[in-house]
Amino acid sequence: MTARITKDTIGVGFIGAGDIAILHAKAVNKCPGAKVVGLWNRSRDRATQRAAEFGCKNFATPEELVRDPAVDAVFVLTNLESHLEYTKLALQHGKAVLVEKPVGVSVAEIEEMKSLAASKNLVVVPGHNYVYEAGMVRTRELIEAGDLGKIVSAYVMYNIHHPEDVAARYPGVVRQILTHHSYILLYLLGKPQKLCAMKATLHYDAIPQEDIAMVQLQMPSGALAHLCASFAADDHAADPWTVMVKVIGTAGSTRYSYRDHVEIKPGLVHSQTYSAYQGSITNEVRHFIDECLRRGAPPLSTLDDAIAAQKMIEACEKSIAEGVVVGL
Ligand SMILES: NC(=O)c1ccc[n+]([C@@H]2O[C@H](COP(=O)([O-])OP(=O)(O)OC[C@H]3O[C@@H](n4cnc5c(N)ncnc54)[C@H](O)[C@@H]3O)[C@@H](O)[C@H]2O)c1
């Protein structure tokens, strides 16, 4: 059990105030007993704009943010390459952390976060938002209870068009999106035994990142899984595979879909608003504040899961580079 916070209002500070910070700010505002105290962002114009939008303080430096006694927890919402630096800074100043995915650039980086967090008795929660959806939790309960019988297959599909200027800010879909798929599979079925992967770049003019990747995996039970991540095109057909998670067993099956709730207005970078995007982050933040910080309980997906997910991503990269099946 990690340190518990008993204050009436838990103060949150954001390091990084890009797109995802907008969803996290809404999530904190929806969580009773939590508030966004302030933010720091590398580009000062963006910092000023977001601080005004969120109605919070605009810190001059990340050090000033982590030293503020009103900040109990830090959300690290910058790009992947700087997650370790800011997570360490927050932990060294006694703050709990929620760090966006992918948590680190390498397994070694995530292990460094884990050992520092343990030495400080503080929680670091990976931004593994999908598993905080009720449909995911129920699916896992059904699998664990044996109610779906012998699991034969699982599918995690993602087909959401991202324009090139948005994709340019991220790694390719292997790291950016298959990280989600990896922790989802770990949460539902545990660690796979081996995998093979392929990728392609189909709709960008200039950037080199892949915009589609697919993975086949085998679980220790023999069950097979398939992961697909695409920024290349939306799926406009009936019952689209926008974001779809399916588990099929000999005694039952389940489905989770982003298409269960759709608002006809553009999302941040999506052509429509999938309510589950905000909803899963709202649930994740609620769990972080109420369960992890107030009760000392673990997150639903831990740093160990982030390490296992990163190993899967690195296995995908090896499989793609060498054209081989990779054991885990
Ligand atoms: N959980 C999800 O579904 C989800 C969705 C989108 C993004 N993300 C993750 O959130 C993080 C941020 O993504 P975003 O969409 O907000 O990106 P963004 O480009 O909109 O914002 C990133 C912010 O980080 C800042 N930044 C970039 N490099 C930095 C550095 N070296 N040091 C300090 N600040 C730096 C930029 O100024 C920018 O304001 C990424 O890790 C991304 O993978 C998660």
Coordinates of C-alpha atoms and ligand atoms in Angstrom, one line a residue:
M1 CA 0.0 0.0 0.0
T2 CA 1.4 3.4 -0.9
A3 CA 1.1 6.7 1.1
R4 CA -2.5 7.9 1.6
I5 CA -3.7 11.5 1.3
T6 CA -6.4 12.6 3.7
K7 CA -6.8 16.3 2.6
D8 CA -10.4 17.4 1.7
T9 CA -9.1 18.7 -1.7
I10 CA -6.3 16.9 -3.5
G11 CA -4.3 19.4 -5.7
V12 CA -3.1 18.3 -9.1
G13 CA -0.3 19.9 -11.2
F14 CA 0.1 19.3 -14.9
I15 CA 3.5 19.1 -16.5
G16 CA 2.7 19.5 -20.2
A17 CA -0.5 21.2 -21.4
G18 CA -1.1 19.8 -24.9
D19 CA -4.2 18.1 -26.3
I20 CA -4.4 15.3 -23.7
A21 CA -4.3 17.9 -20.8
I22 CA -7.7 19.1 -22.0
L23 CA -9.2 15.7 -21.2
H24 CA -7.3 15.4 -17.9
A25 CA -8.5 18.8 -16.8
K26 CA -12.1 17.8 -17.5
A27 CA -11.6 14.6 -15.6
V28 CA -10.1 16.3 -12.5
N29 CA -13.0 18.8 -12.6
K30 CA -15.5 15.9 -12.6
C31 CA -13.8 14.3 -9.6
P32 CA -15.2 15.5 -6.2
G33 CA -12.4 16.5 -3.8
A34 CA -9.8 17.2 -6.6
K35 CA -8.7 20.4 -8.4
V36 CA -6.2 21.5 -11.0
V37 CA -3.9 23.8 -9.0
G38 CA -1.6 24.8 -11.9
L39 CA 0.4 23.8 -14.9
W40 CA 3.7 24.2 -16.6
N41 CA 4.2 23.9 -20.3
R42 CA 7.4 24.3 -22.3
S43 CA 5.9 26.7 -24.8
R44 CA 4.8 29.7 -22.8
D45 CA 2.0 30.8 -25.2
R46 CA 0.4 27.4 -24.8
A47 CA 0.9 27.5 -21.0
T48 CA -0.9 30.9 -20.8
Q49 CA -3.7 29.8 -23.0
R50 CA -4.4 26.6 -21.1
A51 CA -4.0 28.1 -17.6
A52 CA -6.7 30.6 -18.6
E53 CA -8.9 27.8 -20.0
F54 CA -8.4 25.6 -16.9
G55 CA -8.6 28.6 -14.4
C56 CA -5.4 27.5 -12.7
K57 CA -1.9 28.8 -11.9
N58 CA 0.8 29.1 -14.7
F59 CA 4.1 28.0 -13.1
A60 CA 7.3 29.5 -14.5
T61 CA 9.2 26.2 -14.2
P62 CA 8.5 22.5 -13.5
E63 CA 10.6 22.8 -10.3
E64 CA 8.3 25.6 -9.0
L65 CA 5.3 23.4 -9.7
V66 CA 6.6 20.3 -7.9
R67 CA 7.7 22.4 -4.9
D68 CA 4.2 24.0 -4.4
P69 CA 2.7 22.4 -1.2
A70 CA -0.8 22.8 -2.8
V71 CA 0.3 20.2 -5.5
D72 CA -0.2 16.7 -4.1
A73 CA -0.1 14.8 -7.4
V74 CA 1.6 15.5 -10.8
F75 CA 0.3 14.5 -14.2
V76 CA 3.1 14.0 -16.7
L77 CA 1.5 14.9 -20.0
T78 CA 4.5 15.8 -22.2
N79 CA 5.9 13.8 -25.1
L80 CA 7.2 10.3 -24.5
E81 CA 10.9 11.2 -24.4
S82 CA 10.5 13.5 -21.4
H83 CA 8.3 11.3 -19.2
L84 CA 11.2 9.9 -17.1
E85 CA 12.7 13.3 -16.4
Y86 CA 9.4 14.8 -15.1
T87 CA 8.3 11.6 -13.3
K88 CA 11.6 11.6 -11.4
L89 CA 11.3 15.3 -10.6
A90 CA 7.8 14.8 -9.1
L91 CA 8.8 11.7 -7.1
Q92 CA 11.9 13.4 -5.7
H93 CA 9.6 16.2 -4.4
G94 CA 7.3 13.7 -2.7
K95 CA 4.4 13.8 -5.3
A96 CA 2.4 10.9 -6.6
V97 CA 2.4 10.7 -10.4
L98 CA 0.0 9.8 -13.3
V99 CA 2.2 9.5 -16.4
E100 CA 0.7 9.3 -19.9
K101 CA 1.4 6.3 -22.1
P102 CA 3.7 5.1 -23.5
V103 CA 5.2 5.4 -20.0
G104 CA 8.9 5.3 -21.1
V105 CA 11.1 5.0 -24.1
S106 CA 12.5 1.7 -22.8
V107 CA 12.0 -1.1 -20.2
A108 CA 14.9 0.4 -18.3
E109 CA 13.3 3.8 -18.0
I110 CA 10.1 2.3 -16.6
E111 CA 12.1 0.1 -14.1
E112 CA 13.8 3.3 -13.0
M113 CA 10.5 5.0 -12.3
K114 CA 9.3 1.8 -10.4
S115 CA 12.3 1.6 -8.1
L116 CA 12.2 5.3 -7.3
A117 CA 8.5 5.2 -6.6
A118 CA 8.9 2.2 -4.3
S119 CA 11.8 3.9 -2.4
K120 CA 9.5 7.0 -1.8
N121 CA 6.4 4.9 -1.1
L122 CA 4.6 6.8 -3.8
V123 CA 2.3 5.6 -6.5
V124 CA 3.1 6.1 -10.3
V125 CA 0.0 5.3 -12.3
P126 CA 0.4 4.6 -16.0
G127 CA -2.1 6.4 -18.3
H128 CA -3.7 3.1 -19.3
N129 CA -7.1 4.6 -19.6
Y130 CA -9.0 1.9 -21.6
V131 CA -9.0 -0.6 -18.7
Y132 CA -11.0 1.8 -16.5
E133 CA -14.1 1.3 -18.7
A134 CA -16.9 -0.7 -17.1
G135 CA -17.0 -3.0 -20.1
M136 CA -13.4 -3.9 -19.7
V137 CA -13.7 -4.6 -16.0
R138 CA -16.7 -6.8 -16.6
T139 CA -15.0 -8.7 -19.4
R140 CA -12.0 -9.4 -17.1
E141 CA -14.4 -10.6 -14.3
L142 CA -16.2 -12.9 -16.7
I143 CA -12.8 -14.4 -17.9
E144 CA -11.5 -14.8 -14.4
A145 CA -14.6 -16.5 -13.2
G146 CA -14.5 -18.9 -16.1
D147 CA -17.9 -17.7 -17.3
L148 CA -16.7 -17.4 -20.9
G149 CA -15.4 -21.0 -20.9
K150 CA -12.0 -21.7 -22.5
I151 CA -10.8 -18.4 -24.2
V152 CA -10.0 -19.1 -27.8
S153 CA -9.4 -15.6 -29.2
A154 CA -9.1 -11.9 -28.5
Y155 CA -9.1 -8.9 -30.8
V156 CA -8.2 -5.3 -30.2
M157 CA -8.9 -3.1 -33.2
Y158 CA -8.2 0.6 -33.7
N159 CA -9.0 2.5 -36.9
I160 CA -9.1 6.3 -36.4
H161 CA -7.8 8.6 -39.1
H162 CA -5.1 11.0 -37.9
P163 CA -4.0 13.9 -40.2
E164 CA -0.3 14.0 -40.9
D165 CA 0.4 17.1 -38.9
V166 CA -1.1 15.5 -35.8
A167 CA 0.7 12.1 -36.4
A168 CA 4.0 14.1 -36.8
R169 CA 3.9 14.9 -33.0
Y170 CA 3.8 11.2 -32.0
P171 CA 5.8 8.1 -32.6
G172 CA 4.3 5.6 -35.1
V173 CA 1.3 3.6 -34.3
V174 CA 3.4 0.7 -32.9
R175 CA 4.4 2.7 -29.8
Q176 CA 1.6 5.3 -29.8
I177 CA -1.4 2.9 -30.2
L178 CA -0.2 -0.7 -29.8
T179 CA 0.9 0.3 -26.3
H180 CA -2.9 0.6 -25.5
H181 CA -3.6 -2.7 -27.1
S182 CA -0.7 -4.4 -25.2
Y183 CA -1.9 -3.3 -21.7
I184 CA -5.5 -4.1 -22.6
L185 CA -4.5 -7.7 -23.6
L186 CA -2.4 -8.0 -20.4
Y187 CA -5.3 -6.8 -18.3
L188 CA -7.8 -9.2 -19.9
L189 CA -5.7 -12.3 -20.7
G190 CA -2.2 -11.9 -19.1
K191 CA 1.2 -12.1 -20.8
P192 CA 1.5 -13.6 -24.3
Q193 CA 4.1 -16.2 -25.1
K194 CA 5.1 -15.1 -28.6
L195 CA 4.1 -12.7 -31.4
C196 CA 4.8 -11.5 -34.9
A197 CA 4.1 -8.1 -36.3
M198 CA 4.0 -6.1 -39.6
K199 CA 3.7 -2.4 -40.3
A200 CA 3.2 0.0 -43.3
T201 CA 3.1 3.7 -44.1
L202 CA 0.2 4.4 -46.4
H203 CA -1.2 7.9 -46.1
Y204 CA 1.5 10.3 -45.1
D205 CA 3.3 12.5 -47.7
A206 CA 6.4 13.3 -45.7
I207 CA 6.7 11.8 -42.2
P208 CA 8.4 8.4 -41.9
Q209 CA 6.3 6.9 -39.1
E210 CA 4.1 3.9 -39.8
D211 CA 0.4 4.6 -39.9
I212 CA -0.8 1.0 -39.7
A213 CA 0.5 -2.1 -37.8
M214 CA -0.9 -5.5 -37.0
V215 CA 0.2 -8.2 -34.5
Q216 CA -0.6 -11.9 -34.1
L217 CA 0.0 -13.3 -30.6
Q218 CA -0.2 -16.7 -28.9
M219 CA -1.2 -16.9 -25.2
P220 CA 0.3 -19.7 -22.9
S221 CA -3.1 -21.4 -23.0
G222 CA -2.8 -21.7 -26.8
A223 CA -5.5 -18.9 -27.4
L224 CA -4.7 -16.5 -30.2
A225 CA -5.0 -12.7 -30.3
H226 CA -4.9 -10.1 -33.0
L227 CA -4.1 -6.4 -32.6
C228 CA -4.6 -3.8 -35.2
A229 CA -3.7 -0.1 -34.9
S230 CA -4.3 2.3 -37.8
F231 CA -4.1 6.1 -38.2
A232 CA -4.5 5.6 -41.9
A233 CA -8.3 5.7 -42.3
D234 CA -11.6 5.7 -40.4
D235 CA -13.8 2.7 -40.7
H236 CA -17.1 4.0 -42.2
A237 CA -18.8 0.6 -42.7
A238 CA -21.7 -0.7 -40.6
D239 CA -20.7 -1.7 -37.1
P240 CA -17.2 -0.1 -37.6
W241 CA -14.0 -1.3 -35.9
T242 CA -13.2 2.3 -34.7
V243 CA -12.0 0.9 -31.4
M244 CA -13.2 -2.6 -30.7
V245 CA -12.2 -5.2 -28.2
K246 CA -13.6 -8.7 -28.5
V247 CA -13.0 -11.8 -26.5
I248 CA -14.4 -15.1 -27.6
G249 CA -14.6 -18.2 -25.4
T250 CA -16.2 -21.6 -25.7
A251 CA -19.0 -20.5 -23.3
G252 CA -19.5 -16.9 -24.2
S253 CA -18.0 -13.7 -25.7
T254 CA -17.8 -10.0 -25.1
R255 CA -17.5 -6.8 -27.1
Y256 CA -16.4 -3.3 -26.1
S257 CA -16.8 -0.5 -28.7
Y258 CA -16.0 3.2 -29.0
R259 CA -19.1 3.3 -31.2
D260 CA -21.5 2.8 -28.4
H261 CA -21.5 6.5 -27.7
V262 CA -20.8 9.0 -30.6
E263 CA -21.3 12.8 -30.6
I264 CA -21.6 14.4 -34.0
K265 CA -18.9 17.0 -33.5
P266 CA -15.2 16.8 -34.1
G267 CA -13.2 15.4 -31.2
L268 CA -9.7 16.8 -30.4
V269 CA -8.1 15.2 -33.4
H270 CA -10.9 12.7 -34.3
S271 CA -13.6 13.3 -37.0
Q272 CA -16.3 12.7 -34.4
T273 CA -16.4 12.7 -30.7
Y274 CA -16.2 9.2 -29.2
S275 CA -17.5 9.8 -25.6
A276 CA -15.5 6.8 -24.3
Y277 CA -12.2 8.8 -24.9
Q278 CA -13.1 11.4 -22.3
G279 CA -15.0 8.8 -20.2
S280 CA -12.2 6.4 -19.8
I281 CA -9.8 9.2 -18.8
T282 CA -12.5 10.5 -16.3
N283 CA -12.7 7.0 -14.8
E284 CA -8.9 6.6 -14.7
V285 CA -8.5 9.9 -12.9
R286 CA -11.3 9.1 -10.5
H287 CA -9.6 5.8 -9.6
F288 CA -6.2 7.6 -9.2
I289 CA -7.7 10.2 -6.8
D290 CA -10.2 8.0 -4.9
E291 CA -8.5 4.6 -4.8
C292 CA -4.8 5.2 -5.2
L293 CA -4.3 8.5 -3.4
R294 CA -7.1 8.3 -0.7
R295 CA -7.0 4.6 0.0
G296 CA -3.5 3.5 -1.0
A297 CA -4.9 1.0 -3.5
P298 CA -3.1 0.0 -6.7
P299 CA -4.1 1.1 -10.1
L300 CA -6.0 -1.4 -12.4
S301 CA -2.9 -1.4 -14.6
T302 CA 0.4 -1.0 -12.9
L303 CA 4.0 0.0 -13.7
D304 CA 4.7 -3.8 -14.0
D305 CA 2.0 -3.9 -16.7
A306 CA 3.7 -0.9 -18.4
I307 CA 7.0 -2.8 -18.3
A308 CA 5.3 -5.9 -19.8
A309 CA 3.6 -3.8 -22.4
Q310 CA 6.9 -2.1 -23.3
K311 CA 8.4 -5.6 -23.7
M312 CA 5.6 -6.5 -26.1
I313 CA 6.2 -3.3 -28.1
E314 CA 10.0 -4.0 -28.3
A315 CA 9.1 -7.6 -29.5
C316 CA 6.9 -6.1 -32.2
E317 CA 9.7 -3.8 -33.3
K318 CA 12.1 -6.8 -33.4
S319 CA 9.6 -8.9 -35.3
I320 CA 9.1 -6.1 -37.9
A321 CA 12.8 -5.5 -38.3
E322 CA 13.8 -9.1 -38.7
G323 CA 10.6 -10.6 -40.1
V324 CA 10.5 -13.3 -37.4
V325 CA 8.2 -14.6 -34.6
V326 CA 9.5 -13.3 -31.3
G327 CA 9.3 -15.2 -28.0
L328 CA 8.5 -13.2 -24.8
Ligands
LIG1 N1 -4.2 8.0 -23.2 C1 -4.5 8.4 -24.4 O1 -5.4 8.0 -25.0 C2 -3.6 9.4 -25.1 C3 -4.0 10.1 -26.2 C4 -3.2 11.1 -26.8 C5 -1.9 11.3 -26.2 N2 -1.5 10.6 -25.2 C6 -0.2 10.8 -24.6 O2 -0.1 12.0 -23.9 C7 1.2 12.6 -24.1 C8 1.0 14.0 -24.7 O3 0.3 13.9 -25.9 P1 -0.6 15.1 -26.5 O4 -1.5 14.5 -27.4 O5 -1.1 16.0 -25.4 O6 0.6 15.9 -27.3 P2 0.7 17.4 -27.6 O7 1.8 17.5 -28.7 O8 -0.6 18.1 -27.9 O9 1.3 18.0 -26.3 C9 2.5 17.7 -25.7 C10 3.0 18.8 -24.9 O10 4.3 18.4 -24.3 C11 5.2 19.5 -24.5 N3 6.6 19.0 -24.8 C12 7.0 18.3 -25.9 N4 8.3 17.9 -25.7 C13 8.6 18.3 -24.5 C14 9.8 18.2 -23.8 N5 10.9 17.6 -24.3 N6 9.9 18.8 -22.6 C15 8.8 19.4 -22.1 N7 7.7 19.5 -22.7 C16 7.6 19.0 -23.9 C17 4.7 20.3 -25.7 O11 5.1 21.7 -25.5 C18 3.2 20.1 -25.7 O12 2.5 21.2 -25.0 C19 2.0 11.7 -25.0 O13 2.8 10.9 -24.2 C20 0.9 10.9 -25.7 O14 1.3 9.6 -26.0 C21 -2.3 9.7 -24.6

